[in-house]
Coordinates of C-alpha atoms and ligand atoms in Angstrom, one line a residue:
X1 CA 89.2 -74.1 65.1
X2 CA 88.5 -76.5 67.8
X3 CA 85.6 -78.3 69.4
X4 CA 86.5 -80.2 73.2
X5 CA 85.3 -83.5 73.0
X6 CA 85.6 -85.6 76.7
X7 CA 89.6 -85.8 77.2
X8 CA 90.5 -85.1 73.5
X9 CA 89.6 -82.2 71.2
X10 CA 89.0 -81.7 67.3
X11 CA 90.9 -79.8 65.0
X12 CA 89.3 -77.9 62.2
X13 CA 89.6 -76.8 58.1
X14 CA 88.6 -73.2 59.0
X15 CA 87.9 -72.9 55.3
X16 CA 85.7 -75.6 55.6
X17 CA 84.5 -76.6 58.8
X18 CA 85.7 -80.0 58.3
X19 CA 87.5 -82.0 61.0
X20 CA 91.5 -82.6 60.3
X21 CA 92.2 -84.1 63.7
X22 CA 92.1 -85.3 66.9
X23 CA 94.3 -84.9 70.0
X24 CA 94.6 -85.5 73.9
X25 CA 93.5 -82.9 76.2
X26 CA 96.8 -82.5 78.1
X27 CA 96.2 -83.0 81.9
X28 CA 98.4 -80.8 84.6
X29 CA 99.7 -84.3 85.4
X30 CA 100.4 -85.6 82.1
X31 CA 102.4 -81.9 81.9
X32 CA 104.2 -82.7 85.1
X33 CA 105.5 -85.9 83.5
X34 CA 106.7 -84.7 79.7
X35 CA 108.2 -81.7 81.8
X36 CA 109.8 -84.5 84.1
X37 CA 111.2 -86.5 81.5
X38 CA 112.3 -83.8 79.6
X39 CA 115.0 -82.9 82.5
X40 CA 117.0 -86.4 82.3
X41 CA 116.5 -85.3 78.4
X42 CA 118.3 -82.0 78.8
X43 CA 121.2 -83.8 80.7
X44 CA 121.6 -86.3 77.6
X45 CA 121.0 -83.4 75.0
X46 CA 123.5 -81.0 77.2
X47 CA 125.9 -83.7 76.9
X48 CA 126.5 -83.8 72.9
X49 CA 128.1 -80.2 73.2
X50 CA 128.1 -78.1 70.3
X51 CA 128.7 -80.5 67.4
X52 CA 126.3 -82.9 68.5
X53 CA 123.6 -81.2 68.8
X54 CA 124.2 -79.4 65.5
X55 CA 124.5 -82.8 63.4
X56 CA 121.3 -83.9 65.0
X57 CA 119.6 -81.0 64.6
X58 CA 121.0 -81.2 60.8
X59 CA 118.9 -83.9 60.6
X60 CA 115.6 -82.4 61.6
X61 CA 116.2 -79.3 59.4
X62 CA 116.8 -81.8 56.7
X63 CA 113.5 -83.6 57.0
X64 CA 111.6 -80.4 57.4
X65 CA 113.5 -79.5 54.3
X66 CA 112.7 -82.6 52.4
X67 CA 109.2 -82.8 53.2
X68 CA 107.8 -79.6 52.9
X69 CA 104.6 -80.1 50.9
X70 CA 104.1 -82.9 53.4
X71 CA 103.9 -80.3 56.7
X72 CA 102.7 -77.4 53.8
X73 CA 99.6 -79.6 53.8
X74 CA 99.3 -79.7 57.6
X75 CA 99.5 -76.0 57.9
X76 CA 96.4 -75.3 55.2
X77 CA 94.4 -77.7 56.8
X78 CA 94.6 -76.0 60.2
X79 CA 95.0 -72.6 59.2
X80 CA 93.3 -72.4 55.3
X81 CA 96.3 -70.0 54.3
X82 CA 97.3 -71.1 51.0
X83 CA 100.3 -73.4 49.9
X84 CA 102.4 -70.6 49.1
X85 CA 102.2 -69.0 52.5
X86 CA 103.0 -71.9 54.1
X87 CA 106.0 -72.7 52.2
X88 CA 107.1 -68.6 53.1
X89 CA 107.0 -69.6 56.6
X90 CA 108.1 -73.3 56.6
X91 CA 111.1 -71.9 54.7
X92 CA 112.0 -68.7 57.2
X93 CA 111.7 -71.4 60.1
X94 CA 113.8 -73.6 58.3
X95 CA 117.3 -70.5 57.5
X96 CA 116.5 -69.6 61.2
X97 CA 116.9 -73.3 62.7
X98 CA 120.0 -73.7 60.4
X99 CA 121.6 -70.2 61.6
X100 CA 120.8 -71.4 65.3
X101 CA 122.5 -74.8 65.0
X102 CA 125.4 -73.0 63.4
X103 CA 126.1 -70.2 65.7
X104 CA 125.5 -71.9 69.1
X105 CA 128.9 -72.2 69.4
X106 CA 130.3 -69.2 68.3
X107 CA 128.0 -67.1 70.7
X108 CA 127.5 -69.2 73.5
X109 CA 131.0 -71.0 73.9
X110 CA 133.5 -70.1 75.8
X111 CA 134.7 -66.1 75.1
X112 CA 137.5 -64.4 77.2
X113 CA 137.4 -61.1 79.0
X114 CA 139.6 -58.5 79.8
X115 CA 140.0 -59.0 84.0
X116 CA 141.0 -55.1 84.2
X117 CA 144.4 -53.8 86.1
X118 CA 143.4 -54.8 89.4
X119 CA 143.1 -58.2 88.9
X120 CA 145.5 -59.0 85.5
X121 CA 146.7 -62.3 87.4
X122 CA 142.7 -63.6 86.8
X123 CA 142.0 -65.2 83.5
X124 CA 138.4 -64.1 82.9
X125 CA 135.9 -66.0 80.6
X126 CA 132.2 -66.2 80.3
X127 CA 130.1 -69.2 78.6
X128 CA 126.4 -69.8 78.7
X129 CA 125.2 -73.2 79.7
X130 CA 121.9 -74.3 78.8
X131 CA 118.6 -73.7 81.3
X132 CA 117.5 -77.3 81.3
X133 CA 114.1 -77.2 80.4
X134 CA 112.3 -74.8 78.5
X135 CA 108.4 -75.0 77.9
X136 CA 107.5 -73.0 74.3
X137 CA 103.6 -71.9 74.1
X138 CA 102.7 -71.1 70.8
X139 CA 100.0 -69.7 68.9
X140 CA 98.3 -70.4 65.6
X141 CA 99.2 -67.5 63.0
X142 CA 102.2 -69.3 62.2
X143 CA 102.8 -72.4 63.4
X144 CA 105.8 -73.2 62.3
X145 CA 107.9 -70.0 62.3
X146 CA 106.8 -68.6 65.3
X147 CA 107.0 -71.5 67.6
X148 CA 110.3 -72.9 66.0
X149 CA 111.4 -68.9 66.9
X150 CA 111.7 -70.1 70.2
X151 CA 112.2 -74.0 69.5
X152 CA 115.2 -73.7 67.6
X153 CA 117.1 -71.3 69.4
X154 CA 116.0 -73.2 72.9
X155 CA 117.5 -76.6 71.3
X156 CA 120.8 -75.2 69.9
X157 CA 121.7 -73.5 73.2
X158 CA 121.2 -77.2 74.9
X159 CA 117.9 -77.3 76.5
X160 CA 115.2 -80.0 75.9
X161 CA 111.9 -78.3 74.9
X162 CA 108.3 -79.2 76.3
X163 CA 105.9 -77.3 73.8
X164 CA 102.4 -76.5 73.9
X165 CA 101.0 -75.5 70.3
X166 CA 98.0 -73.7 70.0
X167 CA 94.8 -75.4 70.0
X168 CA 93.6 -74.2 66.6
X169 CA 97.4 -76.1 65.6
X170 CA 97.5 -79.0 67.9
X171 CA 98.4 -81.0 64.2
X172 CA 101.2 -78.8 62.8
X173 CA 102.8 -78.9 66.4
X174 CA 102.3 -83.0 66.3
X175 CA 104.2 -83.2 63.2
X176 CA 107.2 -81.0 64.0
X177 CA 107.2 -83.4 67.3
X178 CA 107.4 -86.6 65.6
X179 CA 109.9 -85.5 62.7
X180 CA 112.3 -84.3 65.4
X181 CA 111.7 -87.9 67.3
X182 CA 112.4 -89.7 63.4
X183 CA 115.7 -87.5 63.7
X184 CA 116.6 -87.8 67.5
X185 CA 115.5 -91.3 68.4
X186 CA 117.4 -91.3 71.3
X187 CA 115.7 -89.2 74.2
X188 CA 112.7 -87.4 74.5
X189 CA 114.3 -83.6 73.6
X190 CA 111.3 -81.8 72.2
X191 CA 107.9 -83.0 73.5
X192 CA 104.4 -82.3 72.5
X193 CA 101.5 -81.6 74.9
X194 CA 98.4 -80.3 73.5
X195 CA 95.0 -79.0 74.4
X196 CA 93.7 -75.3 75.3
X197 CA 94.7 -72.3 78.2
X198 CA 94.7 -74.9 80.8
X199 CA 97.5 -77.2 79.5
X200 CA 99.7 -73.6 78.9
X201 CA 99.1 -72.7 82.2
X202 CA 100.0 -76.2 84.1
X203 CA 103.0 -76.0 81.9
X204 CA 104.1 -72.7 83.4
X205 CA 103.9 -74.2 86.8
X206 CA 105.3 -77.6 85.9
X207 CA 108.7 -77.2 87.1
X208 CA 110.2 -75.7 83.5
X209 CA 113.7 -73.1 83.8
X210 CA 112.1 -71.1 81.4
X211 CA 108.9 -70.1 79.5
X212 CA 108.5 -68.9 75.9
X213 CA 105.2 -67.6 75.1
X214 CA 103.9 -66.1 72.1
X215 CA 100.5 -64.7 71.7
X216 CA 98.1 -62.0 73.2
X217 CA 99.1 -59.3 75.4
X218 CA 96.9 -60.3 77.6
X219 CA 97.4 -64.3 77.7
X220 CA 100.8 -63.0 78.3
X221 CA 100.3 -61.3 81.2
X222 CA 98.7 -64.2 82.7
X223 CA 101.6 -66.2 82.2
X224 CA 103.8 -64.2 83.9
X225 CA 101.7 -63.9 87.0
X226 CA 101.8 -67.9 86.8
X227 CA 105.4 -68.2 86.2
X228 CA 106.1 -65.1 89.2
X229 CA 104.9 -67.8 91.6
X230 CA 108.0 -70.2 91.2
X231 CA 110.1 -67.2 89.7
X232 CA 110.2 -69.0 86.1
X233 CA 111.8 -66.5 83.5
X234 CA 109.9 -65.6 80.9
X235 CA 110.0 -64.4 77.5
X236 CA 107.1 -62.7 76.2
X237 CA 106.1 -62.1 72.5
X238 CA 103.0 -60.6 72.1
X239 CA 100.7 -58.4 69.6
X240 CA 101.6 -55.6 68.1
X241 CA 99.7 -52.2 66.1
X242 CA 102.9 -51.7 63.6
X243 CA 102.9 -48.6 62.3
X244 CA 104.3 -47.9 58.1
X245 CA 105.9 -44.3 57.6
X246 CA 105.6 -43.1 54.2
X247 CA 108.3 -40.0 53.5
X248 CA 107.7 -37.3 50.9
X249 CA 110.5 -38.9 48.9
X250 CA 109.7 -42.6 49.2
X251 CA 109.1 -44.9 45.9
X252 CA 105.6 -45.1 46.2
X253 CA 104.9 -48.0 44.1
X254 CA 106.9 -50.2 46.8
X255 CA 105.5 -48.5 49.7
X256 CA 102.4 -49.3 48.2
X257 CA 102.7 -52.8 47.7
X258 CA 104.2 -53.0 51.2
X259 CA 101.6 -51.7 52.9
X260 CA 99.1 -54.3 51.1
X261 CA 101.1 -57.3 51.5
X262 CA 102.3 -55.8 55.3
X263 CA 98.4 -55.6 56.0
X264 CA 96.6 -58.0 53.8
X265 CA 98.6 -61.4 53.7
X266 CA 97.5 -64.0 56.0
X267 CA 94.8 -61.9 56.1
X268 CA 96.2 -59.5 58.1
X269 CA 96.6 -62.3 61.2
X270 CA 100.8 -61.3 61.5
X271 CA 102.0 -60.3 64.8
X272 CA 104.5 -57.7 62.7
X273 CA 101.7 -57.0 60.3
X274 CA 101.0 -53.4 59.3
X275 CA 98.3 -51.8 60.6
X276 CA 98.8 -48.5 60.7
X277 CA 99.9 -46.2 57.8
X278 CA 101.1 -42.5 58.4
X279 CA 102.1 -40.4 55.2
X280 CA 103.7 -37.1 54.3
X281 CA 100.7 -34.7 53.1
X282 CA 102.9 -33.8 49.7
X283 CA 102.9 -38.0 48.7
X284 CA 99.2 -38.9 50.9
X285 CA 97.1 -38.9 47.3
X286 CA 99.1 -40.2 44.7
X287 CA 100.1 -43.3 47.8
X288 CA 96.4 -43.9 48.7
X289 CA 95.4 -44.0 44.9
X290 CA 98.2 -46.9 45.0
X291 CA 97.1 -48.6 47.9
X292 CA 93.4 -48.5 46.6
X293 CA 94.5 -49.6 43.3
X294 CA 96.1 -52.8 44.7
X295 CA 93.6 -53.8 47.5
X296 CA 91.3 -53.9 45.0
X297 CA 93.4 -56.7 42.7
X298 CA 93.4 -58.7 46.1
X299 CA 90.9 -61.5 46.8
X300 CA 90.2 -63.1 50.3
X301 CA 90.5 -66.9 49.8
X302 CA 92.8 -66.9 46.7
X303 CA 95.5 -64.2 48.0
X304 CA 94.9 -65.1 51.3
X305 CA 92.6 -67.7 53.5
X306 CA 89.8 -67.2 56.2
X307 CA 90.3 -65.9 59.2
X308 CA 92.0 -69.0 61.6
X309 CA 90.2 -68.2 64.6
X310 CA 86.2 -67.2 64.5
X311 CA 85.8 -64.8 67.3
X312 CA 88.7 -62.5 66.0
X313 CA 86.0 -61.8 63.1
X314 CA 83.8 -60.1 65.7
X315 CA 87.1 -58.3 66.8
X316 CA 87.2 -56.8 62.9
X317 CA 84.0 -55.6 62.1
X318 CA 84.0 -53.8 65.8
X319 CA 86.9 -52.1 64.5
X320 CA 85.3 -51.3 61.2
X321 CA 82.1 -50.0 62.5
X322 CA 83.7 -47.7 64.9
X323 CA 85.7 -46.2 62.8
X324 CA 83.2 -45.6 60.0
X325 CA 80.8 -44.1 62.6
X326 CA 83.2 -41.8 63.9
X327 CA 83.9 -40.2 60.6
X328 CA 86.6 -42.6 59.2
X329 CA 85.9 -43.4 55.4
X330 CA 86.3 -47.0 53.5
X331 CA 87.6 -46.4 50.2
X332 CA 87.8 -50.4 49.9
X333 CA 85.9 -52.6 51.7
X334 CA 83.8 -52.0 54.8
X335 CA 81.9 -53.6 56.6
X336 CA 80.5 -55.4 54.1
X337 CA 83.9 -56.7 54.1
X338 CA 83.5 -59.0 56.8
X339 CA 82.1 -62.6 56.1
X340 CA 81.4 -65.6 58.1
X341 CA 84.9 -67.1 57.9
X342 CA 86.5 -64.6 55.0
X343 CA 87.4 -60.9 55.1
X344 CA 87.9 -58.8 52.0
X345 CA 90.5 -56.3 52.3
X346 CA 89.6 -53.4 54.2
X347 CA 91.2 -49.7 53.6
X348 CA 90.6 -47.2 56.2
X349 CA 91.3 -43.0 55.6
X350 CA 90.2 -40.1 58.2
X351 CA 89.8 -42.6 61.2
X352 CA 90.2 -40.4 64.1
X353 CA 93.5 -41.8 65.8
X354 CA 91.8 -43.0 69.5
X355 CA 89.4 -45.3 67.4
X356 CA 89.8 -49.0 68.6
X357 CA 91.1 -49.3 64.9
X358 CA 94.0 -47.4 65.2
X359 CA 95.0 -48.1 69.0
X360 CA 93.9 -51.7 69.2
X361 CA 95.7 -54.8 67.7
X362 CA 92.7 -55.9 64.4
X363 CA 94.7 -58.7 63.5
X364 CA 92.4 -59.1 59.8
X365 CA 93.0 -57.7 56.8
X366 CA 92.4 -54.0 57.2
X367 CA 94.5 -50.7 57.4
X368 CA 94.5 -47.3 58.1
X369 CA 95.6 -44.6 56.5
X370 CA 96.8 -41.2 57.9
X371 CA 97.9 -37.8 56.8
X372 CA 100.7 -36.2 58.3
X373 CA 102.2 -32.8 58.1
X374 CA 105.6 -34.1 58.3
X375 CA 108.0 -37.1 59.5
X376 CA 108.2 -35.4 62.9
X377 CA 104.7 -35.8 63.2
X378 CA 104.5 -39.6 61.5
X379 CA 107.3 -40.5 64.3
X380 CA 105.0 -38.7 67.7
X381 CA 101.7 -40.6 66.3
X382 CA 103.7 -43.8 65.2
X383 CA 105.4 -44.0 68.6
X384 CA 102.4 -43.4 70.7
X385 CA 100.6 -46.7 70.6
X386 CA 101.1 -49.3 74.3
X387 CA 102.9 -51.7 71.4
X388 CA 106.1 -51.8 70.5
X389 CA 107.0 -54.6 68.0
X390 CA 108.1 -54.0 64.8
X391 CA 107.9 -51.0 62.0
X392 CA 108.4 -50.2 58.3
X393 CA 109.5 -46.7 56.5
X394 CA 110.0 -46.0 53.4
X395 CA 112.0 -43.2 52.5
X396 CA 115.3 -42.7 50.4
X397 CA 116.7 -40.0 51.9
X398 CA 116.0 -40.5 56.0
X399 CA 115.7 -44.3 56.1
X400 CA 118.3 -44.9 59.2
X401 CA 117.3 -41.5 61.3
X402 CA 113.4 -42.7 60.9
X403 CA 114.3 -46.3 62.4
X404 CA 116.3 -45.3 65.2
X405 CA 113.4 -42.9 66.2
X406 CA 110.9 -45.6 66.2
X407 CA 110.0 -47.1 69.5
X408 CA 109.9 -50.7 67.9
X409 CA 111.9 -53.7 68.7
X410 CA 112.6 -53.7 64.6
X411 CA 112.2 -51.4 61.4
X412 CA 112.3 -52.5 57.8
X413 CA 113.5 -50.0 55.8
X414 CA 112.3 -49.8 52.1
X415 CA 110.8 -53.4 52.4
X416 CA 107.9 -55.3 54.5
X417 CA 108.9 -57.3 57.4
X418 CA 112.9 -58.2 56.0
X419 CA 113.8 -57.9 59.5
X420 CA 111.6 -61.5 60.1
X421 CA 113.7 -63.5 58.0
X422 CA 117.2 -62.1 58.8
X423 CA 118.1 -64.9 61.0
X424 CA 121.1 -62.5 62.8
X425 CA 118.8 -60.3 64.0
X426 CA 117.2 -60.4 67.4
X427 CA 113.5 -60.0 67.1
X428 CA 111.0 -59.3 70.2
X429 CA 109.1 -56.2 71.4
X430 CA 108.7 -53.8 74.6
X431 CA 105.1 -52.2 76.4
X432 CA 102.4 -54.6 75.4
X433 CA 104.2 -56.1 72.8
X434 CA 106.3 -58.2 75.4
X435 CA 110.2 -58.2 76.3
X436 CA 113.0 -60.4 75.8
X437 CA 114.3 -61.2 72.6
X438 CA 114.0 -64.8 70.0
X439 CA 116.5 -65.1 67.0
X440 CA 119.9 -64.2 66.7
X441 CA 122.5 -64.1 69.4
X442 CA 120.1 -62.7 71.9
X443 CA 117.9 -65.1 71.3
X444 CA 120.4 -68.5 71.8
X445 CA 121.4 -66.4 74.8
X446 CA 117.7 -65.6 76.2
X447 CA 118.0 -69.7 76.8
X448 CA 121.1 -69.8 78.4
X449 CA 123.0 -68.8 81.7
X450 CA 125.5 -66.9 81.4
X451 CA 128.3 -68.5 83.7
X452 CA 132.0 -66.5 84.6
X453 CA 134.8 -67.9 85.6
X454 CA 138.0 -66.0 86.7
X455 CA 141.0 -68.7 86.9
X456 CA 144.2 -67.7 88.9
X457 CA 147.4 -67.5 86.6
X458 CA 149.4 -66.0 88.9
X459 CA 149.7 -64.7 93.0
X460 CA 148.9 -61.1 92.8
X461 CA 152.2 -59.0 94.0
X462 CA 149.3 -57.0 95.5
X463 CA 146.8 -59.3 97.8
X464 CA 143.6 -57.1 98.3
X465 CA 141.5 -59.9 99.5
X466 CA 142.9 -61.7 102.4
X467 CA 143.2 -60.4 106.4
X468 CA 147.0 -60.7 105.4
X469 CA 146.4 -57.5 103.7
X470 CA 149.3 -54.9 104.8
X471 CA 148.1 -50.8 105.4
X472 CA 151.3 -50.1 103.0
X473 CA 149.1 -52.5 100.1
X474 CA 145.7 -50.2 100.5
X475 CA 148.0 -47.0 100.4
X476 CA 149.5 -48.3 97.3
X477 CA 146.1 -49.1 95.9
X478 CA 144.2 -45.7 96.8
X479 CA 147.1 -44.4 95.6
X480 CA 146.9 -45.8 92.1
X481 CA 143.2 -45.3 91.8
X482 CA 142.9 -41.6 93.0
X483 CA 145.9 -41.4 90.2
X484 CA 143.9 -43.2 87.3
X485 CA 140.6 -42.4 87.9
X486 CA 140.6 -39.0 89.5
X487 CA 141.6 -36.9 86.6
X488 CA 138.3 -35.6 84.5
Ligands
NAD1 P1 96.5 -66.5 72.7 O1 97.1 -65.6 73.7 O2 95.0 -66.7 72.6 O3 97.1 -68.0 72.8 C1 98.5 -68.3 72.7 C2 98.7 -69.6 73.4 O4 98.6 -69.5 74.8 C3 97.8 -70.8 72.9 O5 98.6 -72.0 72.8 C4 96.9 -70.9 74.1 O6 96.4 -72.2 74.3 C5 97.8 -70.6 75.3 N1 97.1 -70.1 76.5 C6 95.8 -69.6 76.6 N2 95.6 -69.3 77.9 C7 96.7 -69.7 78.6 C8 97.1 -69.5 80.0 N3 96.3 -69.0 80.9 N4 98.3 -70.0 80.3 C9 99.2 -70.4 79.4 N5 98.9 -70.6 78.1 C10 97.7 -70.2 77.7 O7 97.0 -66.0 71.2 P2 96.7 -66.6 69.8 O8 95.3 -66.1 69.4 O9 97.0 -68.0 69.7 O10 97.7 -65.8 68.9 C11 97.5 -64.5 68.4 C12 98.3 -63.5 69.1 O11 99.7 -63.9 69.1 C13 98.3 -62.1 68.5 O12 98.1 -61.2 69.5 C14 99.6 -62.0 67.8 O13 100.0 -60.7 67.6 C15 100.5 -62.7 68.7 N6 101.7 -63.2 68.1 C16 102.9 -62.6 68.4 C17 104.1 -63.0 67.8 C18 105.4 -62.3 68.2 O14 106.4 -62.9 67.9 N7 105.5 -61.2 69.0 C19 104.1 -63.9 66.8 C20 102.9 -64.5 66.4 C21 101.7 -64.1 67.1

């Protein structure tokens, strides 16, 4: 939580109310210059190659490593999620950061291609060379795993990073900044510049190569109108509505406990959080007597903290109220549920499926629960939502055929969210979820150009691409093609 004070701004326990911190109000000029300095940075940090940038970025990862309670502290204070959540996604940032520096090479060095009959004189090869500059907005659920999403994969692939934290974060984003200065004294690599929506958007029009945004749909949407005007590439990872698919022949015990640590943890305020549950009508009352069990064992402020940003309670109770008035029943919580700065756990059942509840991104600790006649009918309802991020299923038998039928950029199978801390894997979304992809080999090459060369080994016997070109050559070569590619 934050309060604008003149040109700096306060940041806020939201457990408390008390101040944890102040910082500059970022100006469009003061952008201009970090994003200016950050280019002679890039050549610098373009110039270690592969191994260099790996041993330095060792040396981050270590410190992260090494002072974990340290930054653990930060995050509570700004957030109020407790220690052990912060450690969850201190310690995810830290395997991705590690597989990034590791890989770089591998995925975006040099790798040969086949040059095809035509040309077999060429040797063909493609590497990907850094953008230069990459400016990284983040947002506040989790400050350090999201942004370093982006961050980590940005710095591996070569590019110095100007990043904008959220302003309910502006500390957590201050102290990855100044452990990544301890570890690369050298040039300013990864820069800090803090402040609210006005110190994003100068960044997107401060001359970066690319921008990374995380957040809202529709803070995304605004960014890419912004970045259209100097055609700036964009990556985009916004909300999501994730659906859970429960089978007739799932373990319900795990699905259970899935769905209440999917929906409930950080109280509900996950990008990838579940918030939408469809079950098979043979399983529906034995799973929701689960579910209600275990919501019921969980507390707001012990298993979880308040709710990081106060007008996203508002947001919550809406969704509550309209889906108890149109018919939709709590069988745990309600909106009694919803405090000044805490949310109990809310389950929903019988919420008609246009409520706001169902369709909208809550982002709090609440869930909905649906009967369905079969998977057929779990996938249509899953699938029609404008989000496509990320999706769970459990089932024993149909796991892999459920997946591929979700239109979600990733599905856990038989396990909340495992696709988040599976460094390999791409993550990102599509419809209002955003597009392009972080983590992974797509996501070192979403911050690179990819660059072809074709070398000359040889002078073709065949010269297709010079006026010296003889009428007996084309013969020979409509010849060969009619030959090879005109049988079916
Ligand atoms: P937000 O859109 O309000 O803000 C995100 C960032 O954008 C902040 O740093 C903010 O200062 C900045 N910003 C605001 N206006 C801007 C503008 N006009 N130009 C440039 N930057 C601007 O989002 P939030 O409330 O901080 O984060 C919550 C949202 O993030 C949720 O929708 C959540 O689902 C999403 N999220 C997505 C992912 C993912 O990987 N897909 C991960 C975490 C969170």
């Amino acid at each position: 939580m934050t309060t604008l004070t003149g040109e700096t701004f306060e940041s806020v326990d939201p457990a408390t109310g008390a101040v944890v911190g102040t910082h500059p109000v970022h100006t469009a000029d003061q952008v201009e210059a970090a994003v200016a300095a950050a280019r002679d940075a890039a050549d610098w940090w373009a110039s270690l190659g592969f191994a260099g940038r790996a041993e330095r970025l060792a040396r981050w990862r270590a410190a992260l490593a090494r002072r974990m309670p340290e930054l653990c502290r930060v995050i509570t204070a700004e957030t109020g999620k407790p220690a052990g959540d912060a450690q969850l996604e201190l310690v995810l940032a830290i395997e991705h950061l590690a597989w990034a520096a590791k890989h770089a090479r591998k995925e975006l060095g040099p790798q040969r291609r086949a040059p095809g009959m035509l040309l077999a004189n060429q040797v063909a090869s493609v590497e990907y060379h850094p953008l230069g500059v990459v400016g990284v907005i983040g947002p506040w659920n989790y400050p350090v795993y999201t942004p370093l999403g982006s961050i980590s994969y940005a710095l591996a692939a070569g590019n110095a990073v100007v990043f904008k934290p959220s302003e309910y974060t502006p500390g957590v984003g201050r102290w990855l900044a100044d452990a990544f200065a301890e570890a690369v004294p050298e040039h300013p690599v990864l820069q800090l510049v803090t402040g609210f929506g006005a110190t994003g958007a100068a960044l997107t029009t401060a001359g970066v190569d690319k921008i990374a945004f995380t957040g809202s749909a529709a803070t995304g949407k605004k960014v890419m109108a912004s970045a259209a005007e100097t055609l700036t590439p964009v990556v985009i990872e916004a909300g999501g509505k994730d659906p859970l698919l429960v089978d007739a022949d799932a373990d319900l015990e795990a699905a259970a406990d899935a769905t209440v640590w999917g929906a409930f943890s950080n109280a509900g305020q996950t990008c990838a959080g579940v918030e939408r549950v469809y079950v098979h009508e043979r399983v529906y009352d034995a799973f929701v007597d689960k579910v209600v069990d275990k919501a019921r064992k969980v507390e707001a402020g012990e298993h979880y903290g308040p709710m990081t940003m106060p007008s996203q309670v508002d947001v919550v109770r809406k969704h509550i109220d309209d889906a108890l008035a149109r018919g939709g029943r709590a069988l745990v919580g309600g909106n009694g549920a919803v405090g000044e700065r805490f949310v109990r756990p809310t389950v929903l059942v019988d919420v008609p499926e246009d409520c706001s509840a169902v369709r909208e991104e809550t982002f709090g600790p609440t869930v909905t629960i649906a009967k369905v006649a079969d998977m057929d009918e779990a996938i249509e309802k899953a699938n029609d939502s404008p989000y496509g991020l990320g999706s769970t299923v459990f089932s024993k038998s149909r796991g892999m055929e459920l997946a591929r039928r979700l239109r979600t950029g990733q599905t856990a199978i038989n396990a909340p969210l495992s696709f988040a801390g599976i460094a390999s894997l791409p993550f990102g979304g599509s419809g209002e979820s955003g597009f392009g992809r972080i983590h992974g080999p797509e996501g070192l090459r979403e911050f690179a150009r990819p660059k072809s060369i074709a070398r000359q080994r040889f002078t073709a016997p065949i010269a297709l691409t010079s006026f010296a070109r003889s009428k007996r050559t084309e013969a020979i070569v409509g010849k060969l093609i009619a030959k090879l590619h005109g049988k079916r």
